[in-house]
Short mmCIF file of C-alpha atoms in Angstrom, two decimals:
data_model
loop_
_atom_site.label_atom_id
_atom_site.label_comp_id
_atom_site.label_asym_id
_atom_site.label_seq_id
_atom_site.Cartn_x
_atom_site.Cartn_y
_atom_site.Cartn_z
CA UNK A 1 -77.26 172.98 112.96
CA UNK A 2 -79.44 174.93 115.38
CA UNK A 3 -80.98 178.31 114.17
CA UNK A 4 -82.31 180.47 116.65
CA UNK A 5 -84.14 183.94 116.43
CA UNK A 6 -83.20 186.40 118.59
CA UNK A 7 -82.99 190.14 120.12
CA UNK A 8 -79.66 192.62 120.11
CA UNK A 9 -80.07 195.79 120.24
CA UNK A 10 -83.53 196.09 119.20
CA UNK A 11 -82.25 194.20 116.35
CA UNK A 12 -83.85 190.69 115.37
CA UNK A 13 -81.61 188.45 113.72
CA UNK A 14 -80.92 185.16 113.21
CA UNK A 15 -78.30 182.87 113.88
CA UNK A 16 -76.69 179.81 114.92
CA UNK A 17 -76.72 178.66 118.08
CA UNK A 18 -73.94 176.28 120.49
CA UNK A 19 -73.12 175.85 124.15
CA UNK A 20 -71.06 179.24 124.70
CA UNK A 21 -72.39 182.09 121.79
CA UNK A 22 -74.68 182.37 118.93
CA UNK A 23 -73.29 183.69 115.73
CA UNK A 24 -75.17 185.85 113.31
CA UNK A 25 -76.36 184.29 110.03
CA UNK A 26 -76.24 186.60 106.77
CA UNK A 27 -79.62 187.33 104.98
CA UNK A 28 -81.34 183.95 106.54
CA UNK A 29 -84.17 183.19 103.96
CA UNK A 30 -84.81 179.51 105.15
CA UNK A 31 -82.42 177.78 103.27
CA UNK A 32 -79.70 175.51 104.88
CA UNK A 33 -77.36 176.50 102.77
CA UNK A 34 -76.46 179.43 105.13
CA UNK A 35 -73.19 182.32 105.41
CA UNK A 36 -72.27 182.91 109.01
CA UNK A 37 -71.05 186.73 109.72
CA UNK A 38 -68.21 187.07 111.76
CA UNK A 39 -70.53 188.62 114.53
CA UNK A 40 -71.23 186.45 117.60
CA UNK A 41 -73.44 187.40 120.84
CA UNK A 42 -72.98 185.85 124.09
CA UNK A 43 -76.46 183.93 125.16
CA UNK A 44 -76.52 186.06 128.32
CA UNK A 45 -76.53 189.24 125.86
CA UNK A 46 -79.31 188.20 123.82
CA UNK A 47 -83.19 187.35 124.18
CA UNK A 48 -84.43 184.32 122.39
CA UNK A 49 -87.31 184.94 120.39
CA UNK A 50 -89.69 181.85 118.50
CA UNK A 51 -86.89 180.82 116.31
CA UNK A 52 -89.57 181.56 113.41
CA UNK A 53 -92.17 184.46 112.54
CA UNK A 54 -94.58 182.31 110.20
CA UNK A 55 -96.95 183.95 107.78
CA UNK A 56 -99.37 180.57 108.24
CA UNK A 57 -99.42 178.17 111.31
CA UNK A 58 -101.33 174.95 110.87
CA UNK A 59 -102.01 172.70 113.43
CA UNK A 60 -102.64 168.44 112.67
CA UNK A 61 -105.20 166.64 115.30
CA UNK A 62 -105.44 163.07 115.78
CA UNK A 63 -102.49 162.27 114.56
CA UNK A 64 -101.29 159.59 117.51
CA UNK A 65 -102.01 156.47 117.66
CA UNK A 66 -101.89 156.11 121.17
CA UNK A 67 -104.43 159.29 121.22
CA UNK A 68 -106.95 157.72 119.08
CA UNK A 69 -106.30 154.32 119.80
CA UNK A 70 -105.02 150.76 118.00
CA UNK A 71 -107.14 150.06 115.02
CA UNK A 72 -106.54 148.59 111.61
CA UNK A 73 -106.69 151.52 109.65
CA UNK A 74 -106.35 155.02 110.34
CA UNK A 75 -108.24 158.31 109.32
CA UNK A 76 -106.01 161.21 107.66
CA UNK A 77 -105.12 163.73 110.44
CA UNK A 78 -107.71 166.42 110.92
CA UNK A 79 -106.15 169.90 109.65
CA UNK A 80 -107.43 173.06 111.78
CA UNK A 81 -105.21 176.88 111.59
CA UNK A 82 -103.68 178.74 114.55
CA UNK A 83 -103.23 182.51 113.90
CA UNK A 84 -99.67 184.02 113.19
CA UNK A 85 -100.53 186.20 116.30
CA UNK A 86 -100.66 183.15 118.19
CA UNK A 87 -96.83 182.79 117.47
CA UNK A 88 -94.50 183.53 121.36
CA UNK A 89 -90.79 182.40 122.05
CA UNK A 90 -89.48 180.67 124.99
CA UNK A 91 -90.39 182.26 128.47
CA UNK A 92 -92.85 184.86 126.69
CA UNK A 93 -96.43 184.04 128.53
CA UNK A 94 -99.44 182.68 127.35
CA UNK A 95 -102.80 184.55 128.21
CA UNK A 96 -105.60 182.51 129.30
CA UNK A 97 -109.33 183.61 129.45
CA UNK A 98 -110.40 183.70 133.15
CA UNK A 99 -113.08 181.80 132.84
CA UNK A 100 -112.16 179.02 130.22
CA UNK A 101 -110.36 175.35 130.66
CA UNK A 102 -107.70 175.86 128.95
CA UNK A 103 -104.80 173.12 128.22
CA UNK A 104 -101.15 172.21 126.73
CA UNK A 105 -99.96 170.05 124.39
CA UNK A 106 -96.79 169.10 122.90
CA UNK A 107 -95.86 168.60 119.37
CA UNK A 108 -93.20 168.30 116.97
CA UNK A 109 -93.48 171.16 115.07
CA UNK A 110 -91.94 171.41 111.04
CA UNK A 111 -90.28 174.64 109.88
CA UNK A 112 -90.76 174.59 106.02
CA UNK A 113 -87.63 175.81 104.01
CA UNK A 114 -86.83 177.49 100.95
CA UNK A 115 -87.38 174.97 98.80
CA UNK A 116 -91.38 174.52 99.36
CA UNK A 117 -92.57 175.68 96.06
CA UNK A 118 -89.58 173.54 93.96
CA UNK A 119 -91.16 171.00 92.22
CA UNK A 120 -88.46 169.58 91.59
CA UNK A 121 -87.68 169.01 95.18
CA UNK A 122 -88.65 165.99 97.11
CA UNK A 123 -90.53 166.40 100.26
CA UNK A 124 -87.77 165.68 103.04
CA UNK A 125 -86.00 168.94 101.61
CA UNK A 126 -88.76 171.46 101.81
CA UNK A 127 -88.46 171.00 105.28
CA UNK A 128 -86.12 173.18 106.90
CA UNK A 129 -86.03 171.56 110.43
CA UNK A 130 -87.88 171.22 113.29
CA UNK A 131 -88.81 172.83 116.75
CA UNK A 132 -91.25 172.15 119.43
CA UNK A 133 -94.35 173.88 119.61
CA UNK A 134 -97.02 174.08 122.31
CA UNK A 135 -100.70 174.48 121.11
CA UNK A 136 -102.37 175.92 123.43
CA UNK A 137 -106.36 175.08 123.47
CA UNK A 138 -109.18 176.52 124.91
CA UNK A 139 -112.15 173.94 125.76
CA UNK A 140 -115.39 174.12 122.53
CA UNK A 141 -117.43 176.59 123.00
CA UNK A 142 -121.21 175.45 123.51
CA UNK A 143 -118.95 171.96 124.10
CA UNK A 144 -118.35 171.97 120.01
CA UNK A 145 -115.49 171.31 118.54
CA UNK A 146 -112.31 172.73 119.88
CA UNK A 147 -110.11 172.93 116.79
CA UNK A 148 -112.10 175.96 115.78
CA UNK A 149 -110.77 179.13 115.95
CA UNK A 150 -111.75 180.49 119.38
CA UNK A 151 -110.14 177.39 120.86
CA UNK A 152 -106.88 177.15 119.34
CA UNK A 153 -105.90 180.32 116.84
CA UNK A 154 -106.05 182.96 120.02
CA UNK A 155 -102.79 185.36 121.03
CA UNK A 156 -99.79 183.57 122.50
CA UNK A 157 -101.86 180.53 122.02
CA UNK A 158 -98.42 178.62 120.12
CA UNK A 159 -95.22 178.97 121.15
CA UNK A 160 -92.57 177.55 119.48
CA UNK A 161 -88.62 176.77 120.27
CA UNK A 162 -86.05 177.19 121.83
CA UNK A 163 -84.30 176.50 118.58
CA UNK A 164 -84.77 174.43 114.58
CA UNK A 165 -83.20 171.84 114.30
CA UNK A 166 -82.39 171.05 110.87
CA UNK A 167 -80.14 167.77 110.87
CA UNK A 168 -82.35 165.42 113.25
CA UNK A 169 -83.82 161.75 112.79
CA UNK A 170 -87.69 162.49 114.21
CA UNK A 171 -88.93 158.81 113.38
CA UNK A 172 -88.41 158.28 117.11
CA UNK A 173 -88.14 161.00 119.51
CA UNK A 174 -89.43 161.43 123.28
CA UNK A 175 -91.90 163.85 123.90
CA UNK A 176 -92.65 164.62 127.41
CA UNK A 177 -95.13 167.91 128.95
CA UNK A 178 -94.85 168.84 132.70
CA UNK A 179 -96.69 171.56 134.68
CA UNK A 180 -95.22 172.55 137.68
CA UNK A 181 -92.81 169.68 137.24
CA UNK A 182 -95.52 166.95 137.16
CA UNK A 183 -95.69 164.77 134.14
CA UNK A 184 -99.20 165.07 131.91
CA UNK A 185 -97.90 163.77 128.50
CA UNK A 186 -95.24 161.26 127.81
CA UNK A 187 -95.24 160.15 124.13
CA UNK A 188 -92.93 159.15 121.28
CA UNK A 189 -93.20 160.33 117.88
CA UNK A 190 -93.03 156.31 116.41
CA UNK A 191 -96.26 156.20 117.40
CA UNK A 192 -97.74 159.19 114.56
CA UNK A 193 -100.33 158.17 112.32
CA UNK A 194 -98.00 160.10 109.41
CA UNK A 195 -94.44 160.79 109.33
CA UNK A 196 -93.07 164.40 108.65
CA UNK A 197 -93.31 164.02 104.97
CA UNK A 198 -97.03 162.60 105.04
CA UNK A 199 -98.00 165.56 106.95
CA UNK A 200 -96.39 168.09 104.48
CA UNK A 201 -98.19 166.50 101.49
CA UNK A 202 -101.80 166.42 103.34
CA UNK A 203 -101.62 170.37 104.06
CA UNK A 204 -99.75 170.78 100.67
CA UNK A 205 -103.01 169.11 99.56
CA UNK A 206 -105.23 171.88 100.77
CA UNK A 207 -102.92 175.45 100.65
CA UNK A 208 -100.04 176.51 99.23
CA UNK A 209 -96.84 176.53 102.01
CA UNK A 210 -94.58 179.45 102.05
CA UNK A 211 -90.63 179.11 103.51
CA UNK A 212 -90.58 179.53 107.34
CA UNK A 213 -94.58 178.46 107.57
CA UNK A 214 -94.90 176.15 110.27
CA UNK A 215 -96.89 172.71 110.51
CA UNK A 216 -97.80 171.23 114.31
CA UNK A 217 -97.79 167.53 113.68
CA UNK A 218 -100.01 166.52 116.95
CA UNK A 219 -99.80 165.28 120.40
CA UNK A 220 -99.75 161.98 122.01
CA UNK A 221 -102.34 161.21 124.63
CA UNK A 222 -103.70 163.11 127.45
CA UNK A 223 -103.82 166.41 126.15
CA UNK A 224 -107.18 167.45 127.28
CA UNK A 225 -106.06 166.57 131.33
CA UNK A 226 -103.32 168.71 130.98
CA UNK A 227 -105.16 171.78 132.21
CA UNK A 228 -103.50 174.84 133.11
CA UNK A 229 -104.67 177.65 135.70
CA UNK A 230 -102.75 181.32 136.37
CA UNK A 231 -99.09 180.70 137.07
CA UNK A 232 -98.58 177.55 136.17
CA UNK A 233 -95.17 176.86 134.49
CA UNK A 234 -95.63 174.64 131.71
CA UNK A 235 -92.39 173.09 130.14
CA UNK A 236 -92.14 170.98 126.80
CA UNK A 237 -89.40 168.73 125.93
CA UNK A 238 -88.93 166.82 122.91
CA UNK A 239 -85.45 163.90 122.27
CA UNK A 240 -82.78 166.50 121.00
CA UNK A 241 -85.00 169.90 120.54
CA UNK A 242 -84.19 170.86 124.15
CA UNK A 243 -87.01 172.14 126.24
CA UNK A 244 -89.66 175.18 125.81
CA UNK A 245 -90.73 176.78 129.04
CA UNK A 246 -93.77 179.52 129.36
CA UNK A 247 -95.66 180.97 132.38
CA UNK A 248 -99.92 180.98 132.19
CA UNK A 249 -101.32 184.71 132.93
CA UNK A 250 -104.50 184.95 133.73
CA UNK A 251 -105.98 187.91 131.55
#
């Protein structure tokens, strides 16, 4: 099933989303378990939004083998926040500083569901599905790290979509970021340091998670060349989440 967020009318809604129409889902509250209404919008119609408005966005680094390199052992991912503000939908554009390097990544990105706060519930179900996400990053200041705030939490700075995914195998998925069409990153997500559930139970270590919060699990290698100036196109695609385009403005 593929939930999507979207525009009508000045109305946002949610719904479910195939090849020729989305139809509207009835009082969505991040549960699978969904009612469809009988009302359905033709994509042309509509304006995708990020399929989710999260009250907390937090990000994973170093979670790639392939970005930190083979060893024996690995180090837990580091944990850093992105700001809810930083939350855009597919085509909206992300605002660059002038006169910072800013890059792109691409990450598998978990939509947490209803369930978060059962106890009773195992880990794979409170996750409601899965999206891609794009954390944008703006170089350290004073060359310092850059999963502080001013580098990664700013407005527009995460967009997410097109659509979750909530009935998809991520052990192995391609992940691939171009700009302009040219190929920076080209990962798989076999090669994360922790699976989905891993990654749910280190931030569940540190905060309480809230349905419809959203975890960025990483990025394979390269990140940091995948620099982006005003008017660059920048488009993520991940095995089976589709792809997430956005323009860079210069502001």
């Amino acid at each position: 099933m593929k939930i999507v967020r979207f525009k009508s009318n000045d109305q946002i809604l949610y719904g479910v989303i195939n090849d020729e129409y989305v139809q509207e889902i009835l009082n969505f509250n991040f549960s699978k378990d969904i009612k469809l209404s009988k009302n359905k919008y033709k994509k042309k119609d509509i304006q995708l939004l990020s399929p989710v408005n999260p009250k907390k966005v937090i990000g994973l680094a170093y979670n790639y083998k392939d970005l930190v390199g083979e060893q024996k052992t690995y180090n837990d991912p580091l944990v850093f926040m992105k700001s809810p503000t930083s939350i855009i939908g597919m085509n909206e554009p992300i605002k660059i500083p002038r006169d910072k390097k800013v890059w792109v990544e691409v990450e598998l990105v978990i939509v947490m569901s209803n369930k978060v706060n059962d106890i009773k519930s195992p880990l794979n179900e409170k996750i409601l599905g899965y999206t891609i996400g794009n954390d944008a990053t703006v170089e350290g200041k004073y060359s310092r790290d850059h999963h502080l705030a001013q580098s990664k939490a700013r407005d527009t700075f995460g967009p997410l979509g097109p659509f979750i995914d909530t009935n998809i195998d991520t052990s192995q998925l391609k992940m691939t970021n171009k700009i302009n069409d040219q190929i920076f990153q080209q990962g798989n997500t076999e090669n994360r340091i922790f699976n989905d559930q891993e990654c749910v139970q280190l931030v569940e270590s540190i905060m309480k998670l809230e349905p419809g919060d959203v975890i960025f699990t990483g990025t394979p290698a390269n990140a940091e060349n995948s620099v982006v100036t005003d008017g660059d196109k920048c488009e993520l695609s991940i095995d089976g989440l589709g792809s997430l385009w956005n323009k860079i403005i210069f502001q």
